[in-house]
Amino acid sequence: MTAAVSFDVRQIPFATRGSWFDLSPVVGLHTTADDLHLVSHVGGMHAVLALQPVREGRPVATEWLATQAELVWRAADGAEVRAAFDGPSAVRLRGSGLALRLGDASAGLTPFTGTYLFEDPVDGALVFTSYETGRRYRVTTLAGTVRAEGAEALGRAERAVLAGADGRPWEVVVEETTTAAPAYRSELSFDQVVARTRRAFDEYADAIAPWRTDAVPAAALAAYVLWSATVAPAGELSRESVLMSKHWMDKVWSWDHCFTALALAEGLPDLAIDQFLVPFDHQDAAGALPDSVTHSEVLYNYVKPPIHGWALTRLRESLGRPLERAELTRIHDHLARWTRFWLDHRRRPGHPLPYYQHGNDSGWDNATTFDLDRVVESPDLAAFLVLQLEVLADLATELDLPGEQWTAERDRVLRALLSELWTGASFTAVGALSGRPSTTSSLLLVLPLVLGDRLPGPVRDRLVERLAEHLTDHGPATEPVTSPHHESDGYWRGPIWAPSTALVVDGLQACGYAELADTVSARFRRLCERSGFAENFDARTGAGLRDRAYTWTAAVYLWLAARAVDGAVDGR
């Protein structure tokens, strides 16, 4: 059995696979409350209930202790409140020596916002209803005494459920439901629920990281970050899906999902394939993928880069089973439409190279490449498209379909990449309307490394020289620390990110620089082991930045660690 995976709940939410809610003090964008809250991600991120240990009506200071299966509030005198998920829609809470106040976290009840509380005449359960999530939170008493405060109150009022106010042991369960659900029943004790969750996590971790050893000490925590951020099919997500976070980044973006798929590929191939296909379920009439998908929202105002050919190649290398012909056909058709979008709708007439309309399209929202022009023909885009065209040609051969068009377009885009965007010293992006070359300091312009030997040797060698300008003790900075444009917490203007690191490592290997690939991989893995699985990291200090429980960071750690253990990237 996996040892207890301990973590700071201020950084990583307490949740379980399949749940759409978690327990966390993080209640909004860069907003942390003093108390733990029940936070739902149905319809967005919404703090529904504040959970406050009390004694004789007064708050009690506690420390928070979180593992993969249990969350504990512990007072200085040893009194505790414990929480454990009993499946994806219910959380059990019990206490001894402490009461727990489950209070309405909204600002007040209006005809269209807020939370209402009432006692259900059917079974005596106390039910909160939330306008923000469109869900109900039913509190059922399992042991001890429970009472309501502010039941049926309207407008601004205190609404809460108080469990264990008489000082005796108590236990309740909170369920996230829709209009009605059968009365809660469980044959398991609280401790049995905890044990069952630990077994479920063990099975998951053993599947995706059976190779974990002391040499990769963050593997179990990385597995927990992925496991706990996974939601059941609901709303716009028709598949079991790994959100980027169960903090405020609670969506699936149309390139992030590729990295989570890679981490799951060997041990959970069906789940990995689902991750790869999530955005393709919402492909539009033009063939474009949405920018992002979540429970109640699909956004098309931007797109993301076509890394899906690259990702499919890497996915198939480690997938725990071969893709069936029907799956290959579906993937081919999706990729063909996605590729035609770039060829037919994102090329200026007479231009062979596609363009981004904004930095957001690249995934590198504010990178310095986009300082002069936002609408640019960018070398990373061309490189990704070359690989995707090649993958399509190979799939066509595998499926006995015509593939000559893809090979011809691949050659055309590759020629233009080298003739129009290579300066002799570096790649540059060019304004699609202005014709103006971009600045050349961003790591984005080094990503054509993924083309490997499709690039001439001198181009490969020069890109590696440029990469050296970005390397820090922690990994590749997106903007060199020596650049006047570098910002320590500047998003894509300095910090180290997981996806760019993964692409750089893969590109170095493809270009024959295995030792340097090893170095970059090892630095990034050490960074995660020290600073956790943050959205990105300060390139100088290695400190974690922004969302601190980001699944693509955990996924890239697992992907790189697996390759290191397997010898693909050897050594630390």
XYZ file of C-alpha atoms in Angstrom:
572
model
C 0.000 0.000 0.000
C 1.185 3.522 -0.832
C 2.286 5.469 2.208
C 0.109 8.392 3.193
C 0.490 11.155 0.631
C 0.577 14.282 2.775
C 0.115 17.758 1.343
C -0.708 21.321 2.280
C -4.410 21.836 1.613
C -3.689 25.541 1.150
C -1.956 24.556 -2.088
C -3.655 21.334 -3.198
C -7.411 20.818 -2.708
C -8.752 17.788 -0.857
C -10.891 15.916 -3.374
C -11.436 12.533 -4.938
C -11.573 11.123 -8.437
C -14.887 11.998 -10.051
C -15.950 14.737 -7.637
C -17.028 18.160 -8.836
C -16.319 19.701 -5.441
C -13.404 19.840 -3.026
C -12.480 21.094 0.430
C -10.025 23.976 0.327
C -9.410 27.470 1.710
C -8.859 28.688 -1.875
C -12.213 30.240 -2.753
C -11.461 32.267 -5.889
C -8.782 33.684 -8.173
C -5.743 34.211 -5.908
C -8.117 34.325 -2.930
C -7.573 32.225 0.197
C -10.003 32.266 3.126
C -9.185 31.678 6.778
C -11.437 28.595 6.895
C -11.752 25.540 4.728
C -14.720 25.657 2.369
C -16.725 23.244 0.308
C -15.927 24.581 -3.168
C -17.912 23.405 -6.189
C -16.817 23.611 -9.822
C -20.259 23.160 -11.299
C -20.966 26.301 -13.307
C -17.570 27.770 -12.388
C -15.644 27.960 -9.118
C -17.980 28.687 -6.202
C -17.353 28.534 -2.469
C -20.650 27.143 -1.150
C -20.115 26.323 2.524
C -17.601 27.612 5.071
C -16.482 24.837 7.443
C -15.505 26.180 10.868
C -14.644 24.124 13.965
C -16.267 25.645 17.057
C -16.625 24.926 20.752
C -19.317 26.518 22.921
C -20.181 28.770 20.011
C -16.656 30.140 19.520
C -14.221 29.356 16.684
C -11.362 27.041 17.616
C -7.914 27.321 16.042
C -6.857 24.089 14.338
C -4.113 22.775 12.117
C -5.058 21.115 8.841
C -3.635 17.697 8.007
C -4.412 16.320 4.560
C -3.672 12.992 2.902
C -5.062 11.309 -0.200
C -7.964 9.787 1.783
C -8.617 11.972 4.815
C -8.586 15.596 5.929
C -8.279 16.463 9.629
C -8.823 19.646 11.617
C -6.827 19.159 14.869
C -7.011 21.449 17.873
C -4.145 21.975 20.315
C -5.832 19.670 22.854
C -6.107 16.831 20.320
C -9.805 17.254 19.556
C -10.516 16.600 15.870
C -12.894 16.957 12.982
C -12.267 14.463 10.169
C -13.444 14.462 6.544
C -13.443 11.696 3.933
C -15.091 11.363 0.532
C -17.631 8.558 0.285
C -17.687 8.449 -3.503
C -17.590 11.460 -5.818
C -20.765 13.172 -4.578
C -20.604 12.791 -0.798
C -18.203 13.798 1.949
C -18.440 12.338 5.442
C -17.599 14.588 8.392
C -17.227 13.486 11.999
C -15.977 15.090 15.172
C -15.087 14.441 18.772
C -14.471 17.303 21.169
C -15.185 19.861 18.454
C -18.377 20.981 16.786
C -18.458 22.035 13.132
C -20.369 24.951 11.688
C -21.261 24.516 8.022
C -22.165 28.078 7.053
C -23.520 29.677 3.908
C -20.513 31.240 2.162
C -22.520 33.534 -0.104
C -23.064 37.235 0.496
C -26.825 36.863 0.837
C -29.909 35.450 -0.831
C -31.523 37.343 -3.700
C -34.017 36.139 -6.335
C -31.051 35.105 -8.514
C -28.002 34.628 -6.252
C -27.029 33.088 -2.985
C -27.907 30.051 -0.903
C -31.149 29.013 0.782
C -31.482 26.571 3.712
C -34.451 24.448 4.710
C -35.324 21.209 6.499
C -36.689 18.519 4.182
C -39.973 17.149 5.586
C -39.324 13.796 3.907
C -36.365 12.737 6.017
C -35.347 15.684 8.185
C -32.195 16.368 6.148
C -30.982 19.971 6.112
C -30.561 21.224 2.571
C -28.657 24.194 1.183
C -29.604 25.225 -2.362
C -27.094 27.265 -4.382
C -28.016 29.580 -7.246
C -24.368 29.759 -8.329
C -23.915 26.019 -8.846
C -27.537 25.075 -9.483
C -27.044 22.228 -7.018
C -28.243 21.233 -3.557
C -26.038 20.329 -0.608
C -27.916 17.904 1.597
C -26.705 17.402 5.170
C -27.823 14.115 6.716
C -27.192 13.284 10.355
C -25.473 9.930 10.914
C -24.706 10.313 14.635
C -25.014 12.919 17.384
C -26.982 16.142 17.365
C -27.328 18.569 14.477
C -29.333 21.768 14.278
C -30.055 24.451 11.689
C -29.630 28.205 12.030
C -31.575 30.433 9.660
C -33.671 27.733 8.004
C -36.135 29.292 5.529
C -34.645 32.748 6.103
C -34.664 35.134 3.138
C -32.409 38.022 2.163
C -29.380 38.653 4.334
C -29.306 36.195 7.219
C -27.049 33.715 8.975
C -27.643 30.277 7.476
C -25.749 27.358 8.919
C -25.859 23.772 10.110
C -24.188 23.141 13.469
C -23.061 19.583 14.191
C -22.032 18.454 17.692
C -22.838 21.603 19.607
C -23.586 19.525 22.730
C -19.959 18.399 22.948
C -20.678 14.765 22.108
C -19.276 12.834 19.116
C -21.163 13.396 15.886
C -21.116 12.481 12.201
C -22.843 13.918 9.127
C -22.624 13.468 5.384
C -22.871 16.300 2.830
C -24.021 15.335 -0.669
C -23.982 17.436 -3.840
C -27.281 16.592 -5.558
C -29.786 17.925 -8.071
C -33.496 18.125 -7.253
C -33.910 14.897 -5.308
C -31.935 11.794 -4.458
C -32.549 8.636 -2.430
C -31.859 8.945 1.270
C -28.180 8.445 2.042
C -27.258 4.891 2.976
C -23.828 3.410 3.641
C -22.798 0.034 4.941
C -19.312 1.362 5.700
C -18.004 3.037 8.817
C -16.039 6.253 8.495
C -12.729 4.398 8.848
C -13.813 1.881 6.207
C -14.598 4.760 3.827
C -11.086 6.097 4.402
C -9.575 2.679 3.746
C -11.589 2.219 0.548
C -10.408 5.570 -0.787
C -6.804 4.692 -0.027
C -7.182 1.449 -1.956
C -8.711 3.292 -4.916
C -5.841 5.756 -4.976
C -3.280 2.960 -4.644
C -4.735 1.238 -7.700
C -4.572 4.485 -9.651
C -1.005 5.315 -8.602
C 0.160 1.758 -9.270
C -1.355 1.967 -12.748
C 0.183 5.261 -13.872
C 3.440 5.176 -11.894
C 4.342 1.562 -11.076
C 8.006 2.526 -11.457
C 8.006 5.050 -8.579
C 10.967 4.790 -6.229
C 12.831 7.018 -3.800
C 14.626 8.436 -6.838
C 11.360 10.080 -7.949
C 9.978 11.155 -4.561
C 7.137 13.331 -5.869
C 5.530 10.671 -8.058
C 2.786 9.702 -5.600
C 1.869 13.348 -4.982
C 1.830 14.010 -8.725
C -0.531 11.068 -9.125
C -2.768 12.528 -6.403
C -2.897 15.900 -8.167
C -4.159 14.191 -11.338
C -6.489 11.780 -9.512
C -8.114 14.455 -7.361
C -8.616 16.865 -10.291
C -10.504 14.260 -12.320
C -14.247 14.842 -12.692
C -17.066 12.524 -13.718
C -18.832 13.136 -17.062
C -21.254 16.045 -16.611
C -22.407 19.154 -18.416
C -20.268 19.909 -21.454
C -17.763 17.203 -20.529
C -19.119 13.893 -21.781
C -16.008 11.961 -20.715
C -14.250 11.488 -17.416
C -11.909 14.464 -17.620
C -8.864 15.814 -15.845
C -9.353 19.508 -15.121
C -6.250 21.614 -15.087
C -6.953 22.296 -11.426
C -9.666 22.220 -8.807
C -8.680 25.760 -7.961
C -9.689 28.558 -10.346
C -8.105 26.948 -13.429
C -10.975 24.459 -13.470
C -11.176 23.820 -17.216
C -9.687 21.651 -19.946
C -7.698 23.776 -22.395
C -7.072 22.427 -25.858
C -3.388 21.751 -25.441
C -3.089 21.119 -21.696
C -5.065 17.887 -22.149
C -2.311 16.397 -24.321
C 0.123 16.320 -21.404
C -2.310 14.708 -18.991
C -2.983 12.072 -21.650
C 0.740 11.290 -21.869
C 1.017 10.748 -18.113
C -1.907 8.301 -18.139
C -1.044 6.477 -21.356
C 0.710 3.338 -20.189
C -1.332 2.404 -17.139
C -4.772 3.832 -17.929
C -4.929 3.862 -21.725
C -8.697 4.296 -21.998
C -8.615 7.320 -19.711
C -5.639 8.678 -21.662
C -7.505 8.376 -24.952
C -10.471 10.156 -23.390
C -8.196 13.020 -22.327
C -6.813 13.296 -25.841
C -10.305 13.430 -27.329
C -12.006 15.808 -24.849
C -11.760 18.990 -26.965
C -12.462 17.119 -30.193
C -15.966 16.455 -28.839
C -16.549 20.194 -29.410
C -14.800 20.656 -32.764
C -16.690 23.322 -34.701
C -17.864 23.416 -38.312
C -14.583 24.964 -39.445
C -12.603 22.171 -37.784
C -11.301 24.319 -34.942
C -10.998 23.080 -31.386
C -12.386 25.289 -28.627
C -10.017 27.284 -26.482
C -11.362 25.522 -23.382
C -14.167 23.343 -22.072
C -15.593 22.968 -18.598
C -18.863 21.986 -16.939
C -21.071 24.779 -18.259
C -18.931 26.574 -20.827
C -17.256 26.024 -24.170
C -15.139 28.944 -25.396
C -14.250 29.576 -29.035
C -12.839 33.108 -28.774
C -9.306 31.712 -29.089
C -7.806 28.365 -30.093
C -4.685 26.531 -28.974
C -1.678 25.320 -31.001
C -1.875 22.131 -33.092
C 0.418 20.000 -30.947
C -1.949 17.070 -31.312
C 0.045 15.285 -34.015
C 3.142 15.462 -31.813
C 1.110 14.326 -28.810
C -0.476 11.415 -30.663
C 2.946 10.116 -31.674
C 4.179 10.219 -28.078
C 0.896 8.786 -26.819
C 1.093 5.764 -29.097
C 4.695 5.101 -28.046
C 3.639 4.377 -24.464
C -0.073 3.572 -24.710
C -0.920 0.459 -22.744
C -2.829 -1.047 -25.673
C -2.904 -0.603 -29.448
C -5.484 1.741 -30.887
C -8.272 -0.077 -32.691
C -8.983 0.728 -36.318
C -12.223 2.532 -35.433
C -10.326 4.696 -32.941
C -7.601 5.447 -35.465
C -10.196 6.382 -38.060
C -11.938 8.751 -35.667
C -8.657 10.344 -34.619
C -7.567 10.674 -38.254
C -10.804 12.426 -39.152
C -10.564 14.800 -36.179
C -6.930 15.635 -36.921
C -7.682 16.127 -40.603
C -10.408 18.685 -39.836
C -8.222 20.408 -37.213
C -5.330 20.618 -39.675
C -7.534 21.897 -42.495
C -8.677 24.666 -40.139
C -5.107 25.966 -40.012
C -4.530 25.507 -43.734
C -7.856 26.951 -44.911
C -8.736 29.566 -42.276
C -5.418 30.685 -40.806
C -3.257 31.486 -43.828
C -3.153 34.824 -45.561
C -3.881 34.344 -49.284
C -0.683 33.416 -51.067
C 1.159 32.689 -47.805
C 2.224 29.113 -47.024
C 2.564 29.705 -43.271
C -0.363 29.815 -40.828
C -0.774 32.570 -38.276
C -1.929 33.112 -34.728
C -4.459 35.881 -34.144
C -3.268 36.516 -30.580
C -0.729 35.165 -28.148
C -3.531 33.209 -26.490
C -3.790 31.056 -29.628
C -0.244 29.840 -29.024
C -0.876 29.062 -25.359
C 1.926 31.560 -24.583
C -0.513 34.387 -23.959
C 1.827 37.333 -23.315
C 5.180 36.053 -24.601
C 7.498 38.757 -25.940
C 7.091 37.275 -29.431
C 3.719 39.064 -29.530
C 4.935 42.481 -28.334
C 5.142 44.115 -31.764
C 2.333 42.288 -33.534
C -0.328 40.013 -32.148
C -1.261 38.463 -35.511
C 1.905 36.595 -36.451
C 3.220 33.725 -38.531
C 5.174 31.942 -35.826
C 7.821 29.216 -36.165
C 6.445 27.066 -33.334
C 3.081 26.941 -35.109
C 4.707 25.951 -38.379
C 6.781 23.265 -36.648
C 3.769 21.752 -34.898
C 1.835 21.762 -38.149
C 4.681 20.013 -40.005
C 4.575 17.205 -37.447
C 0.797 17.014 -37.556
C 0.782 16.842 -41.363
C 3.333 14.050 -41.211
C 1.259 12.150 -38.658
C -1.785 12.513 -40.890
C 0.135 11.132 -43.852
C 1.232 8.153 -41.762
C -2.301 7.562 -40.476
C -3.611 7.687 -44.015
C -1.145 4.979 -45.027
C -2.107 2.899 -41.978
C -5.799 3.215 -42.848
C -5.398 2.782 -46.632
C -6.512 6.355 -47.291
C -5.055 8.942 -49.679
C -2.286 10.872 -47.918
C -0.408 12.702 -50.648
C -2.043 16.048 -49.814
C -0.659 15.912 -46.287
C 2.872 15.126 -47.441
C 2.794 17.927 -50.006
C 1.579 20.458 -47.433
C 4.172 19.260 -44.923
C 6.974 19.901 -47.390
C 5.553 23.295 -48.334
C 5.239 24.477 -44.716
C 8.693 23.159 -43.784
C 10.320 24.940 -46.742
C 8.595 28.192 -45.813
C 9.561 27.853 -42.164
C 13.228 27.687 -43.106
C 13.159 30.217 -45.934
C 10.915 32.854 -44.339
C 11.353 32.593 -40.558
C 14.980 31.501 -40.131
C 17.372 34.470 -40.030
C 20.594 32.471 -39.957
C 20.933 33.099 -36.244
C 17.454 32.366 -34.928
C 13.851 31.836 -35.826
C 11.585 34.856 -35.747
C 7.854 35.376 -36.011
C 6.574 37.756 -38.675
C 3.494 39.961 -38.557
C 0.948 38.413 -40.926
C -0.274 41.886 -41.893
C 2.752 44.093 -41.250
C 5.516 41.754 -42.404
C 7.494 42.995 -39.416
C 9.806 40.514 -37.661
C 9.227 39.945 -33.961
C 11.721 40.188 -31.172
C 13.636 36.921 -30.843
C 14.272 36.457 -27.123
C 11.324 34.194 -26.221
C 11.771 30.465 -25.685
C 8.761 30.070 -27.987
C 11.089 30.573 -30.941
C 13.275 27.637 -29.860
C 10.405 25.117 -29.996
C 11.068 24.084 -33.631
C 13.584 21.780 -31.936
C 10.723 19.257 -31.942
C 11.338 18.805 -35.680
C 14.621 17.038 -34.968
C 16.453 15.879 -38.079
C 13.867 17.513 -40.338
C 15.910 20.640 -39.640
C 19.379 21.127 -41.142
C 22.208 20.357 -38.731
C 23.426 23.976 -38.418
C 19.875 25.121 -37.572
C 19.578 22.464 -34.863
C 22.936 23.404 -33.384
C 22.104 27.094 -33.346
C 18.743 26.453 -31.651
C 20.538 24.552 -28.916
C 22.899 27.488 -28.470
C 19.869 29.766 -28.129
C 18.329 27.378 -25.612
C 21.427 27.710 -23.426
C 20.533 31.389 -22.931
C 17.284 30.291 -21.280
C 18.592 27.581 -18.956
C 18.631 28.222 -15.232
C 19.326 25.895 -12.330
C 15.620 25.018 -12.394
C 14.922 24.613 -16.094
C 14.297 26.694 -19.223
C 12.989 30.215 -18.566
C 10.429 31.375 -21.092
C 12.301 34.685 -21.281
C 16.013 34.710 -20.408
C 16.765 36.051 -16.935
C 19.228 38.416 -18.640
C 16.519 39.864 -20.885
C 15.262 43.379 -20.086
C 11.772 41.973 -20.648
C 12.116 39.204 -18.054
C 9.517 39.290 -15.275
C 9.821 36.894 -12.344
C 6.041 36.420 -12.149
C 5.365 37.467 -15.714
C 3.459 34.413 -16.917
C 5.096 33.632 -20.295
C 7.653 36.439 -19.935
C 10.087 34.607 -17.665
C 8.717 31.748 -15.534
C 9.435 28.085 -16.168
C 6.463 26.059 -17.405
C 5.881 22.326 -17.682
C 4.717 22.109 -21.341
C 7.577 24.169 -22.738
C 9.992 22.048 -20.713
C 8.473 18.822 -22.034
C 8.695 20.049 -25.629
C 12.287 21.210 -25.139
C 13.337 17.853 -23.653
C 11.642 15.978 -26.472
C 13.144 18.301 -29.072
C 16.649 17.931 -27.670
C 16.345 14.170 -27.888
C 15.035 14.431 -31.446
C 18.016 16.620 -32.352
C 20.554 14.208 -30.843
C 21.333 16.164 -27.663
C 20.440 13.406 -25.209
C 22.784 14.559 -22.445
C 21.354 18.061 -22.446
C 17.834 16.622 -22.547
C 18.764 14.654 -19.427
C 19.988 17.810 -17.723
C 16.826 19.807 -18.487
C 14.588 16.929 -17.390
C 16.482 16.433 -14.129
C 16.388 20.134 -13.262
C 12.667 20.339 -13.830
C 11.977 17.204 -11.813
C 14.020 18.537 -8.903
C 12.106 21.803 -9.194
C 8.775 19.995 -8.793
C 10.116 17.931 -5.916
C 11.084 21.113 -4.134
C 8.321 23.523 -5.124
C 5.350 21.304 -5.929
C 3.138 21.292 -8.982
C 2.518 24.975 -9.525
C 1.159 26.464 -12.723
C 4.624 27.924 -13.327
C 7.804 28.759 -11.419
C 10.102 31.708 -10.815
C 13.075 30.969 -13.079
C 15.562 32.525 -10.654
C 14.379 31.153 -7.298
C 12.316 28.134 -8.317
C 9.366 29.317 -6.226
C 5.953 28.071 -7.313
C 3.649 30.684 -8.844
C -0.080 31.141 -9.505
C -2.307 28.053 -9.261
C -0.436 25.612 -7.015
C -2.159 22.364 -8.004
C -1.800 22.273 -11.771
C -2.274 18.964 -13.491
C -0.117 19.519 -16.559
C 2.817 20.197 -14.232
C 2.167 16.944 -12.371
C 1.659 15.141 -15.693
C 4.931 16.372 -17.192
C 6.764 15.403 -13.997
C 5.362 11.877 -14.299
C 6.096 11.682 -18.027
C 9.699 12.815 -17.583
C 10.192 10.637 -14.510
C 8.910 7.552 -16.318
C 11.297 8.202 -19.190
C 14.161 8.680 -16.737
C 13.407 5.422 -14.970
C 13.063 3.622 -18.303
C 16.396 5.019 -19.448
C 15.046 7.233 -22.224
C 16.438 10.143 -20.243
C 19.057 8.501 -18.049
C 20.327 9.799 -14.741
C 19.630 12.746 -12.503
